Amino acid sequence: MPAKVLDGRYKLIKQIGAGGFGHTFIARDMRRPGSPPCVVKQLKPASDDPNFIREARRLFNTEAETLEKLGRHDQIPQLLAYFEEDQQFFLVQEFVEGRSLHDEMKMRSPEPRESNADDIEALQKTLANIDEPPRDKQLEELTVLQILKDVLQVLEFVHSEGVIHRDIKPDNLIRRKQDQKIVLIDFGAVKAVKDMNTKLAADEKGESRFTVTIGTPGYMPSEQCAGRPNYTSDIYALGMVAIKALTGYAPTDLPTDPATGEVVWRDEARVSIVTGK
């Protein structure tokens, strides 16, 4: 079966992601020399209700406008095109060759093997901790500090443009292969429309609108969970990315202080001890 071509131009090569109401593909731009790769994000509204489609189109256009504005930054993928086809919405973005921090932390360092006795001991340890939450690779403190510096300067630009990302997490931070810089992906309205918590509601005038809770459990602060995100919500989420990188544990797998509600993580991380008054 031949690969599908969208807008008479973008040949879909491989699906790389799927959500509640959409998919993400690697594609090739058949109208550019060499047919370079690009990323196509598809949104298929969950309803064919005209009000739903109209609101989806509005949010989609807002997403495209945001990406057009933010794509001026070197560490944010450029928007190449956006269009509607068969009541489905498509964004075409710059392809960033690299690996997400999520994948980077999944790549555990190989442990030395010396004897059958070591294998048995390792198996016994695994069985003893079988009920423990999974632990990914821990990144070095200096590596995490560099990630923080890298992403903070991107967020400074994003926030200066009046935009809150709302879903900072390891999956959305790509270490670019060519220079090892962190690229921030997956912005705004398309995420809102396809979010699993999105629903169509009727306001006081009977007009349809979306009510959404955008974000990922463990990385969202309380104000974002309540539907009132602000710029500091992105900073909180980035802090949780750092905790995940330092401890190897997802924030939802770490205990919380019953008195403050804060995540307890320092005893699981290898970091410098900093005290202050």
PDB file of C-alpha atoms in Angstrom:
ATOM      1  CA  MET A   1       0.000   0.000   0.000  1.00  0.00           C
ATOM      2  CA  PRO A   2       1.538   3.350  -1.021  1.00  0.00           C
ATOM      3  CA  ALA A   3       2.308   5.882   1.711  1.00  0.00           C
ATOM      4  CA  LYS A   4      -0.323   8.587   2.166  1.00  0.00           C
ATOM      5  CA  VAL A   5       0.495  12.044   0.818  1.00  0.00           C
ATOM      6  CA  LEU A   6      -1.123  15.036   2.528  1.00  0.00           C
ATOM      7  CA  ASP A   7      -1.826  18.336   0.828  1.00  0.00           C
ATOM      8  CA  GLY A   8      -0.264  16.830  -2.288  1.00  0.00           C
ATOM      9  CA  ARG A   9       3.113  17.338  -0.670  1.00  0.00           C
ATOM     10  CA  TYR A  10       3.839  15.595   2.645  1.00  0.00           C
ATOM     11  CA  LYS A  11       4.457  11.866   2.323  1.00  0.00           C
ATOM     12  CA  LEU A  12       3.887  10.095   5.636  1.00  0.00           C
ATOM     13  CA  ILE A  13       6.740   7.710   6.436  1.00  0.00           C
ATOM     14  CA  LYS A  14       6.340   6.560  10.019  1.00  0.00           C
ATOM     15  CA  GLN A  15       4.006   7.148  12.945  1.00  0.00           C
ATOM     16  CA  ILE A  16       5.967   8.239  16.018  1.00  0.00           C
ATOM     17  CA  GLY A  17       3.198   9.132  18.437  1.00  0.00           C
ATOM     18  CA  ALA A  18      -0.500   8.779  19.172  1.00  0.00           C
ATOM     19  CA  GLY A  19      -2.849  10.494  21.601  1.00  0.00           C
ATOM     20  CA  GLY A  20      -6.520  10.669  22.371  1.00  0.00           C
ATOM     21  CA  PHE A  21      -7.541  12.413  19.153  1.00  0.00           C
ATOM     22  CA  GLY A  22      -4.442  12.666  17.024  1.00  0.00           C
ATOM     23  CA  HIS A  23      -1.218  11.225  15.687  1.00  0.00           C
ATOM     24  CA  THR A  24       2.309  12.398  14.945  1.00  0.00           C
ATOM     25  CA  PHE A  25       4.267  11.261  11.892  1.00  0.00           C
ATOM     26  CA  ILE A  26       7.664  11.583  10.325  1.00  0.00           C
ATOM     27  CA  ALA A  27       7.081  12.682   6.743  1.00  0.00           C
ATOM     28  CA  ARG A  28       9.018  13.876   3.719  1.00  0.00           C
ATOM     29  CA  ASP A  29       8.375  17.147   1.934  1.00  0.00           C
ATOM     30  CA  MET A  30       8.122  16.051  -1.694  1.00  0.00           C
ATOM     31  CA  ARG A  31       8.276  19.618  -3.007  1.00  0.00           C
ATOM     32  CA  ARG A  32      11.672  20.475  -1.569  1.00  0.00           C
ATOM     33  CA  PRO A  33      15.040  19.395  -2.982  1.00  0.00           C
ATOM     34  CA  GLY A  34      16.074  16.066  -1.515  1.00  0.00           C
ATOM     35  CA  SER A  35      12.643  15.547   0.087  1.00  0.00           C
ATOM     36  CA  PRO A  36      13.879  16.446   3.594  1.00  0.00           C
ATOM     37  CA  PRO A  37      12.126  14.994   6.661  1.00  0.00           C
ATOM     38  CA  CYS A  38       9.586  16.931   8.683  1.00  0.00           C
ATOM     39  CA  VAL A  39       7.104  16.241  11.478  1.00  0.00           C
ATOM     40  CA  VAL A  40       3.364  16.172  10.771  1.00  0.00           C
ATOM     41  CA  LYS A  41       0.968  16.478  13.700  1.00  0.00           C
ATOM     42  CA  GLN A  42      -2.580  15.367  12.936  1.00  0.00           C
ATOM     43  CA  LEU A  43      -5.634  16.318  14.945  1.00  0.00           C
ATOM     44  CA  LYS A  44      -8.844  14.412  14.299  1.00  0.00           C
ATOM     45  CA  PRO A  45     -11.688  15.922  16.337  1.00  0.00           C
ATOM     46  CA  ALA A  46     -13.582  13.321  18.348  1.00  0.00           C
ATOM     47  CA  SER A  47     -16.931  14.627  17.168  1.00  0.00           C
ATOM     48  CA  ASP A  48     -18.352  15.810  13.854  1.00  0.00           C
ATOM     49  CA  ASP A  49     -20.625  18.243  15.675  1.00  0.00           C
ATOM     50  CA  PRO A  50     -20.320  21.609  13.854  1.00  0.00           C
ATOM     51  CA  ASN A  51     -19.722  23.487  17.118  1.00  0.00           C
ATOM     52  CA  PHE A  52     -16.981  21.045  18.059  1.00  0.00           C
ATOM     53  CA  ILE A  53     -15.343  21.388  14.647  1.00  0.00           C
ATOM     54  CA  ARG A  54     -15.558  25.180  14.808  1.00  0.00           C
ATOM     55  CA  GLU A  55     -13.900  25.286  18.230  1.00  0.00           C
ATOM     56  CA  ALA A  56     -11.258  22.780  17.151  1.00  0.00           C
ATOM     57  CA  ARG A  57     -10.470  24.977  14.150  1.00  0.00           C
ATOM     58  CA  ARG A  58     -10.153  28.060  16.355  1.00  0.00           C
ATOM     59  CA  LEU A  59      -7.757  26.345  18.764  1.00  0.00           C
ATOM     60  CA  PHE A  60      -5.831  24.833  15.877  1.00  0.00           C
ATOM     61  CA  ASN A  61      -5.329  28.239  14.280  1.00  0.00           C
ATOM     62  CA  THR A  62      -4.230  29.638  17.637  1.00  0.00           C
ATOM     63  CA  GLU A  63      -1.681  26.834  17.938  1.00  0.00           C
ATOM     64  CA  ALA A  64      -0.344  27.576  14.474  1.00  0.00           C
ATOM     65  CA  GLU A  65      -0.038  31.291  15.229  1.00  0.00           C
ATOM     66  CA  THR A  66       1.817  30.497  18.455  1.00  0.00           C
ATOM     67  CA  LEU A  67       4.251  28.182  16.689  1.00  0.00           C
ATOM     68  CA  GLU A  68       4.848  30.732  13.947  1.00  0.00           C
ATOM     69  CA  LYS A  69       5.784  33.291  16.597  1.00  0.00           C
ATOM     70  CA  LEU A  70       7.886  30.992  18.769  1.00  0.00           C
ATOM     71  CA  GLY A  71       9.694  29.241  15.918  1.00  0.00           C
ATOM     72  CA  ARG A  72      12.046  32.204  15.685  1.00  0.00           C
ATOM     73  CA  HIS A  73      13.964  30.687  18.599  1.00  0.00           C
ATOM     74  CA  ASP A  74      16.709  28.263  17.636  1.00  0.00           C
ATOM     75  CA  GLN A  75      15.595  25.710  20.249  1.00  0.00           C
ATOM     76  CA  ILE A  76      11.935  25.588  19.216  1.00  0.00           C
ATOM     77  CA  PRO A  77      10.931  23.743  16.003  1.00  0.00           C
ATOM     78  CA  GLN A  78       9.838  26.026  13.185  1.00  0.00           C
ATOM     79  CA  LEU A  79       6.309  25.841  11.822  1.00  0.00           C
ATOM     80  CA  LEU A  80       6.529  24.974   8.117  1.00  0.00           C
ATOM     81  CA  ALA A  81       2.831  24.728   7.211  1.00  0.00           C
ATOM     82  CA  TYR A  82      -0.661  24.117   8.551  1.00  0.00           C
ATOM     83  CA  PHE A  83      -3.796  23.062   6.732  1.00  0.00           C
ATOM     84  CA  GLU A  84      -7.155  21.330   7.016  1.00  0.00           C
ATOM     85  CA  GLU A  85      -8.064  18.202   5.051  1.00  0.00           C
ATOM     86  CA  ASP A  86     -11.214  16.055   5.424  1.00  0.00           C
ATOM     87  CA  GLN A  87     -12.148  17.794   8.698  1.00  0.00           C
ATOM     88  CA  GLN A  88      -8.771  16.891  10.126  1.00  0.00           C
ATOM     89  CA  PHE A  89      -6.141  19.444  11.032  1.00  0.00           C
ATOM     90  CA  PHE A  90      -2.437  19.177  10.293  1.00  0.00           C
ATOM     91  CA  LEU A  91       0.641  21.031  11.494  1.00  0.00           C
ATOM     92  CA  VAL A  92       3.962  20.567   9.717  1.00  0.00           C
ATOM     93  CA  GLN A  93       7.064  21.323  11.756  1.00  0.00           C
ATOM     94  CA  GLU A  94      10.803  21.205  11.467  1.00  0.00           C
ATOM     95  CA  PHE A  95      12.251  17.761  12.159  1.00  0.00           C
ATOM     96  CA  VAL A  96      14.728  17.754  15.049  1.00  0.00           C
ATOM     97  CA  GLU A  97      17.162  14.875  14.962  1.00  0.00           C
ATOM     98  CA  GLY A  98      17.931  13.761  18.471  1.00  0.00           C
ATOM     99  CA  ARG A  99      16.653  11.878  21.494  1.00  0.00           C
ATOM    100  CA  SER A 100      14.184  12.918  24.183  1.00  0.00           C
ATOM    101  CA  LEU A 101      15.298  13.137  27.792  1.00  0.00           C
ATOM    102  CA  HIS A 102      12.717  10.422  28.464  1.00  0.00           C
ATOM    103  CA  ASP A 103      14.559   8.052  26.138  1.00  0.00           C
ATOM    104  CA  GLU A 104      17.925   9.229  27.423  1.00  0.00           C
ATOM    105  CA  MET A 105      16.981   8.277  30.970  1.00  0.00           C
ATOM    106  CA  LYS A 106      15.590   4.932  29.845  1.00  0.00           C
ATOM    107  CA  MET A 107      19.023   3.924  28.546  1.00  0.00           C
ATOM    108  CA  ARG A 108      20.558   2.296  31.602  1.00  0.00           C
ATOM    109  CA  SER A 109      24.316   1.876  31.818  1.00  0.00           C
ATOM    110  CA  PRO A 110      25.404  -1.773  31.418  1.00  0.00           C
ATOM    111  CA  GLU A 111      26.503  -3.394  34.660  1.00  0.00           C
ATOM    112  CA  PRO A 112      29.673  -5.524  34.701  1.00  0.00           C
ATOM    113  CA  ARG A 113      29.178  -9.283  34.803  1.00  0.00           C
ATOM    114  CA  GLU A 114      31.786 -11.398  36.550  1.00  0.00           C
ATOM    115  CA  SER A 115      30.299 -14.719  37.582  1.00  0.00           C
ATOM    116  CA  ASN A 116      27.193 -16.802  38.028  1.00  0.00           C
ATOM    117  CA  ALA A 117      27.245 -15.818  41.692  1.00  0.00           C
ATOM    118  CA  ASP A 118      26.894 -12.163  40.666  1.00  0.00           C
ATOM    119  CA  ASP A 119      23.953 -13.058  38.428  1.00  0.00           C
ATOM    120  CA  ILE A 120      22.236 -14.909  41.270  1.00  0.00           C
ATOM    121  CA  GLU A 121      22.814 -12.002  43.646  1.00  0.00           C
ATOM    122  CA  ALA A 122      21.402  -9.558  41.100  1.00  0.00           C
ATOM    123  CA  LEU A 123      18.337 -11.761  40.577  1.00  0.00           C
ATOM    124  CA  GLN A 124      17.744 -11.986  44.326  1.00  0.00           C
ATOM    125  CA  LYS A 125      18.011  -8.215  44.615  1.00  0.00           C
ATOM    126  CA  THR A 126      15.530  -7.757  41.768  1.00  0.00           C
ATOM    127  CA  LEU A 127      13.042 -10.164  43.383  1.00  0.00           C
ATOM    128  CA  ALA A 128      13.419  -8.424  46.756  1.00  0.00           C
ATOM    129  CA  ASN A 129      12.552  -5.071  45.148  1.00  0.00           C
ATOM    130  CA  ILE A 130       9.880  -6.345  42.768  1.00  0.00           C
ATOM    131  CA  ASP A 131       7.203  -4.126  44.314  1.00  0.00           C
ATOM    132  CA  GLU A 132       9.374  -1.007  44.115  1.00  0.00           C
ATOM    133  CA  PRO A 133       8.570   1.618  41.434  1.00  0.00           C
ATOM    134  CA  PRO A 134      10.750   1.444  38.305  1.00  0.00           C
ATOM    135  CA  ARG A 135      13.935   3.472  38.413  1.00  0.00           C
ATOM    136  CA  ASP A 136      15.511   4.914  35.290  1.00  0.00           C
ATOM    137  CA  LYS A 137      19.062   6.050  34.710  1.00  0.00           C
ATOM    138  CA  GLN A 138      20.212   8.863  36.997  1.00  0.00           C
ATOM    139  CA  LEU A 139      21.918  11.778  35.288  1.00  0.00           C
ATOM    140  CA  GLU A 140      24.951  13.499  36.761  1.00  0.00           C
ATOM    141  CA  GLU A 141      24.421  16.739  38.653  1.00  0.00           C
ATOM    142  CA  LEU A 142      26.396  18.840  36.160  1.00  0.00           C
ATOM    143  CA  THR A 143      24.386  17.359  33.280  1.00  0.00           C
ATOM    144  CA  VAL A 144      21.123  18.280  34.999  1.00  0.00           C
ATOM    145  CA  LEU A 145      22.370  21.798  35.742  1.00  0.00           C
ATOM    146  CA  GLN A 146      23.166  22.262  32.057  1.00  0.00           C
ATOM    147  CA  ILE A 147      19.685  21.031  31.119  1.00  0.00           C
ATOM    148  CA  LEU A 148      18.146  23.543  33.531  1.00  0.00           C
ATOM    149  CA  LYS A 149      20.196  26.425  32.125  1.00  0.00           C
ATOM    150  CA  ASP A 150      19.387  25.392  28.558  1.00  0.00           C
ATOM    151  CA  VAL A 151      15.623  25.101  29.074  1.00  0.00           C
ATOM    152  CA  LEU A 152      15.335  28.178  31.291  1.00  0.00           C
ATOM    153  CA  GLN A 153      16.676  30.439  28.559  1.00  0.00           C
ATOM    154  CA  VAL A 154      14.136  28.927  26.133  1.00  0.00           C
ATOM    155  CA  LEU A 155      11.330  29.478  28.658  1.00  0.00           C
ATOM    156  CA  GLU A 156      12.480  33.067  29.144  1.00  0.00           C
ATOM    157  CA  PHE A 157      11.785  33.640  25.452  1.00  0.00           C
ATOM    158  CA  VAL A 158       8.499  31.672  25.480  1.00  0.00           C
ATOM    159  CA  HIS A 159       7.174  33.593  28.472  1.00  0.00           C
ATOM    160  CA  SER A 160       8.276  36.926  26.992  1.00  0.00           C
ATOM    161  CA  GLU A 161       5.927  36.142  24.097  1.00  0.00           C
ATOM    162  CA  GLY A 162       3.016  35.665  26.494  1.00  0.00           C
ATOM    163  CA  VAL A 163       2.916  31.874  26.151  1.00  0.00           C
ATOM    164  CA  ILE A 164       2.793  29.205  28.869  1.00  0.00           C
ATOM    165  CA  HIS A 165       3.951  25.804  27.619  1.00  0.00           C
ATOM    166  CA  ARG A 166       1.916  23.844  30.216  1.00  0.00           C
ATOM    167  CA  ASP A 167       3.443  20.436  29.533  1.00  0.00           C
ATOM    168  CA  ILE A 168       7.143  20.523  30.363  1.00  0.00           C
ATOM    169  CA  LYS A 169       8.272  16.906  30.822  1.00  0.00           C
ATOM    170  CA  PRO A 170      11.140  14.658  29.651  1.00  0.00           C
ATOM    171  CA  ASP A 171       9.207  13.538  26.543  1.00  0.00           C
ATOM    172  CA  ASN A 172       8.968  17.147  25.335  1.00  0.00           C
ATOM    173  CA  LEU A 173      12.661  17.977  25.741  1.00  0.00           C
ATOM    174  CA  ILE A 174      14.809  16.759  22.827  1.00  0.00           C
ATOM    175  CA  ARG A 175      18.596  16.715  22.981  1.00  0.00           C
ATOM    176  CA  ARG A 176      19.517  17.808  19.467  1.00  0.00           C
ATOM    177  CA  LYS A 177      22.131  15.548  17.912  1.00  0.00           C
ATOM    178  CA  GLN A 178      24.114  18.214  16.069  1.00  0.00           C
ATOM    179  CA  ASP A 179      24.960  20.390  19.101  1.00  0.00           C
ATOM    180  CA  GLN A 180      23.497  18.605  22.171  1.00  0.00           C
ATOM    181  CA  LYS A 181      21.231  21.570  22.946  1.00  0.00           C
ATOM    182  CA  ILE A 182      17.782  20.942  24.419  1.00  0.00           C
ATOM    183  CA  VAL A 183      14.879  21.691  22.068  1.00  0.00           C
ATOM    184  CA  LEU A 184      11.396  22.315  23.511  1.00  0.00           C
ATOM    185  CA  ILE A 185       8.518  20.710  21.592  1.00  0.00           C
ATOM    186  CA  ASP A 186       4.724  20.186  21.752  1.00  0.00           C
ATOM    187  CA  PHE A 187       3.010  23.517  22.328  1.00  0.00           C
ATOM    188  CA  GLY A 188      -0.474  24.642  23.129  1.00  0.00           C
ATOM    189  CA  ALA A 189      -3.810  24.344  21.499  1.00  0.00           C
ATOM    190  CA  VAL A 190      -3.416  21.096  19.574  1.00  0.00           C
ATOM    191  CA  LYS A 191      -2.323  19.517  22.819  1.00  0.00           C
ATOM    192  CA  ALA A 192      -5.355  21.052  24.483  1.00  0.00           C
ATOM    193  CA  VAL A 193      -7.791  19.704  21.936  1.00  0.00           C
ATOM    194  CA  LYS A 194      -6.468  16.162  21.979  1.00  0.00           C
ATOM    195  CA  ASP A 195      -5.865  16.011  25.734  1.00  0.00           C
ATOM    196  CA  MET A 196      -7.721  13.142  27.377  1.00  0.00           C
ATOM    197  CA  ASN A 197      -9.317  15.558  29.863  1.00  0.00           C
ATOM    198  CA  THR A 198     -10.753  17.733  27.097  1.00  0.00           C
ATOM    199  CA  LYS A 199     -14.510  17.830  26.898  1.00  0.00           C
ATOM    200  CA  LEU A 200     -17.111  19.860  25.064  1.00  0.00           C
ATOM    201  CA  ALA A 201     -19.303  21.895  27.374  1.00  0.00           C
ATOM    202  CA  ALA A 202     -22.043  24.469  26.944  1.00  0.00           C
ATOM    203  CA  ASP A 203     -21.668  27.940  28.380  1.00  0.00           C
ATOM    204  CA  GLU A 204     -24.499  30.105  29.683  1.00  0.00           C
ATOM    205  CA  LYS A 205     -25.476  31.140  26.164  1.00  0.00           C
ATOM    206  CA  GLY A 206     -25.616  27.544  24.981  1.00  0.00           C
ATOM    207  CA  GLU A 207     -22.530  27.972  22.822  1.00  0.00           C
ATOM    208  CA  SER A 208     -20.042  25.130  22.708  1.00  0.00           C
ATOM    209  CA  ARG A 209     -16.580  25.566  24.151  1.00  0.00           C
ATOM    210  CA  PHE A 210     -13.714  23.436  25.453  1.00  0.00           C
ATOM    211  CA  THR A 211     -12.865  22.966  29.092  1.00  0.00           C
ATOM    212  CA  VAL A 212      -9.395  21.531  29.448  1.00  0.00           C
ATOM    213  CA  THR A 213      -6.851  20.394  31.953  1.00  0.00           C
ATOM    214  CA  ILE A 214      -3.521  20.292  30.180  1.00  0.00           C
ATOM    215  CA  GLY A 215      -0.420  18.724  31.608  1.00  0.00           C
ATOM    216  CA  THR A 216       1.080  15.531  32.958  1.00  0.00           C
ATOM    217  CA  PRO A 217       0.525  14.208  36.505  1.00  0.00           C
ATOM    218  CA  GLY A 218       3.594  14.701  38.657  1.00  0.00           C
ATOM    219  CA  TYR A 219       4.830  17.641  36.609  1.00  0.00           C
ATOM    220  CA  MET A 220       1.800  19.909  37.142  1.00  0.00           C
ATOM    221  CA  PRO A 221       1.643  22.283  40.120  1.00  0.00           C
ATOM    222  CA  SER A 222      -1.593  22.720  42.062  1.00  0.00           C
ATOM    223  CA  GLU A 223      -2.694  25.893  40.265  1.00  0.00           C
ATOM    224  CA  GLN A 224      -2.400  24.147  36.910  1.00  0.00           C
ATOM    225  CA  CYS A 225      -4.402  21.156  38.167  1.00  0.00           C
ATOM    226  CA  ALA A 226      -7.089  23.677  39.110  1.00  0.00           C
ATOM    227  CA  GLY A 227      -7.046  25.079  35.566  1.00  0.00           C
ATOM    228  CA  ARG A 228      -5.200  28.307  36.449  1.00  0.00           C
ATOM    229  CA  PRO A 229      -1.647  27.893  35.098  1.00  0.00           C
ATOM    230  CA  ASN A 230       0.810  30.775  35.109  1.00  0.00           C
ATOM    231  CA  TYR A 231       4.414  31.277  34.057  1.00  0.00           C
ATOM    232  CA  THR A 232       5.736  29.726  37.270  1.00  0.00           C
ATOM    233  CA  SER A 233       3.854  26.525  36.414  1.00  0.00           C
ATOM    234  CA  ASP A 234       6.432  25.863  33.695  1.00  0.00           C
ATOM    235  CA  ILE A 235       9.267  26.509  36.178  1.00  0.00           C
ATOM    236  CA  TYR A 236       7.738  24.023  38.626  1.00  0.00           C
ATOM    237  CA  ALA A 237       7.449  21.412  35.885  1.00  0.00           C
ATOM    238  CA  LEU A 238      11.076  21.944  34.869  1.00  0.00           C
ATOM    239  CA  GLY A 239      12.080  21.468  38.497  1.00  0.00           C
ATOM    240  CA  MET A 240      10.252  18.144  38.481  1.00  0.00           C
ATOM    241  CA  VAL A 241      12.139  17.165  35.319  1.00  0.00           C
ATOM    242  CA  ALA A 242      15.360  17.838  37.221  1.00  0.00           C
ATOM    243  CA  ILE A 243      14.172  15.701  40.157  1.00  0.00           C
ATOM    244  CA  LYS A 244      13.273  12.902  37.764  1.00  0.00           C
ATOM    245  CA  ALA A 245      16.724  13.124  36.148  1.00  0.00           C
ATOM    246  CA  LEU A 246      18.585  13.208  39.466  1.00  0.00           C
ATOM    247  CA  THR A 247      16.671  10.402  41.193  1.00  0.00           C
ATOM    248  CA  GLY A 248      15.621   8.182  38.290  1.00  0.00           C
ATOM    249  CA  TYR A 249      12.100   8.095  39.730  1.00  0.00           C
ATOM    250  CA  ALA A 250       8.978   9.635  38.241  1.00  0.00           C
ATOM    251  CA  PRO A 251       7.653  12.415  40.524  1.00  0.00           C
ATOM    252  CA  THR A 252       4.482  10.387  41.136  1.00  0.00           C
ATOM    253  CA  ASP A 253       6.619   7.531  42.501  1.00  0.00           C
ATOM    254  CA  LEU A 254       8.353   9.675  45.116  1.00  0.00           C
ATOM    255  CA  PRO A 255       6.894  10.240  48.614  1.00  0.00           C
ATOM    256  CA  THR A 256       5.563  13.603  49.742  1.00  0.00           C
ATOM    257  CA  ASP A 257       6.020  15.419  53.020  1.00  0.00           C
ATOM    258  CA  PRO A 258       2.636  15.217  54.814  1.00  0.00           C
ATOM    259  CA  ALA A 259       3.217  18.603  56.435  1.00  0.00           C
ATOM    260  CA  THR A 260       4.094  20.560  53.299  1.00  0.00           C
ATOM    261  CA  GLY A 261       2.940  18.370  50.405  1.00  0.00           C
ATOM    262  CA  GLU A 262       6.366  18.755  48.802  1.00  0.00           C
ATOM    263  CA  VAL A 263       8.072  15.851  47.040  1.00  0.00           C
ATOM    264  CA  VAL A 264      10.770  14.169  49.143  1.00  0.00           C
ATOM    265  CA  TRP A 265      13.657  13.397  46.795  1.00  0.00           C
ATOM    266  CA  ARG A 266      17.064  14.445  48.152  1.00  0.00           C
ATOM    267  CA  ASP A 267      17.843  11.079  49.756  1.00  0.00           C
ATOM    268  CA  GLU A 268      17.485   9.429  46.324  1.00  0.00           C
ATOM    269  CA  ALA A 269      19.789  11.830  44.447  1.00  0.00           C
ATOM    270  CA  ARG A 270      23.538  12.269  44.168  1.00  0.00           C
ATOM    271  CA  VAL A 271      23.838  16.036  44.527  1.00  0.00           C
ATOM    272  CA  SER A 272      25.964  18.607  46.318  1.00  0.00           C
ATOM    273  CA  ILE A 273      24.658  19.566  49.741  1.00  0.00           C
ATOM    274  CA  VAL A 274      23.708  23.232  49.696  1.00  0.00           C
ATOM    275  CA  THR A 275      22.514  24.907  52.872  1.00  0.00           C
ATOM    276  CA  GLY A 276      21.152  28.355  53.369  1.00  0.00           C
ATOM    277  CA  LYS A 277      19.428  30.491  55.933  1.00  0.00           C
TER     278      LYS A 277
END
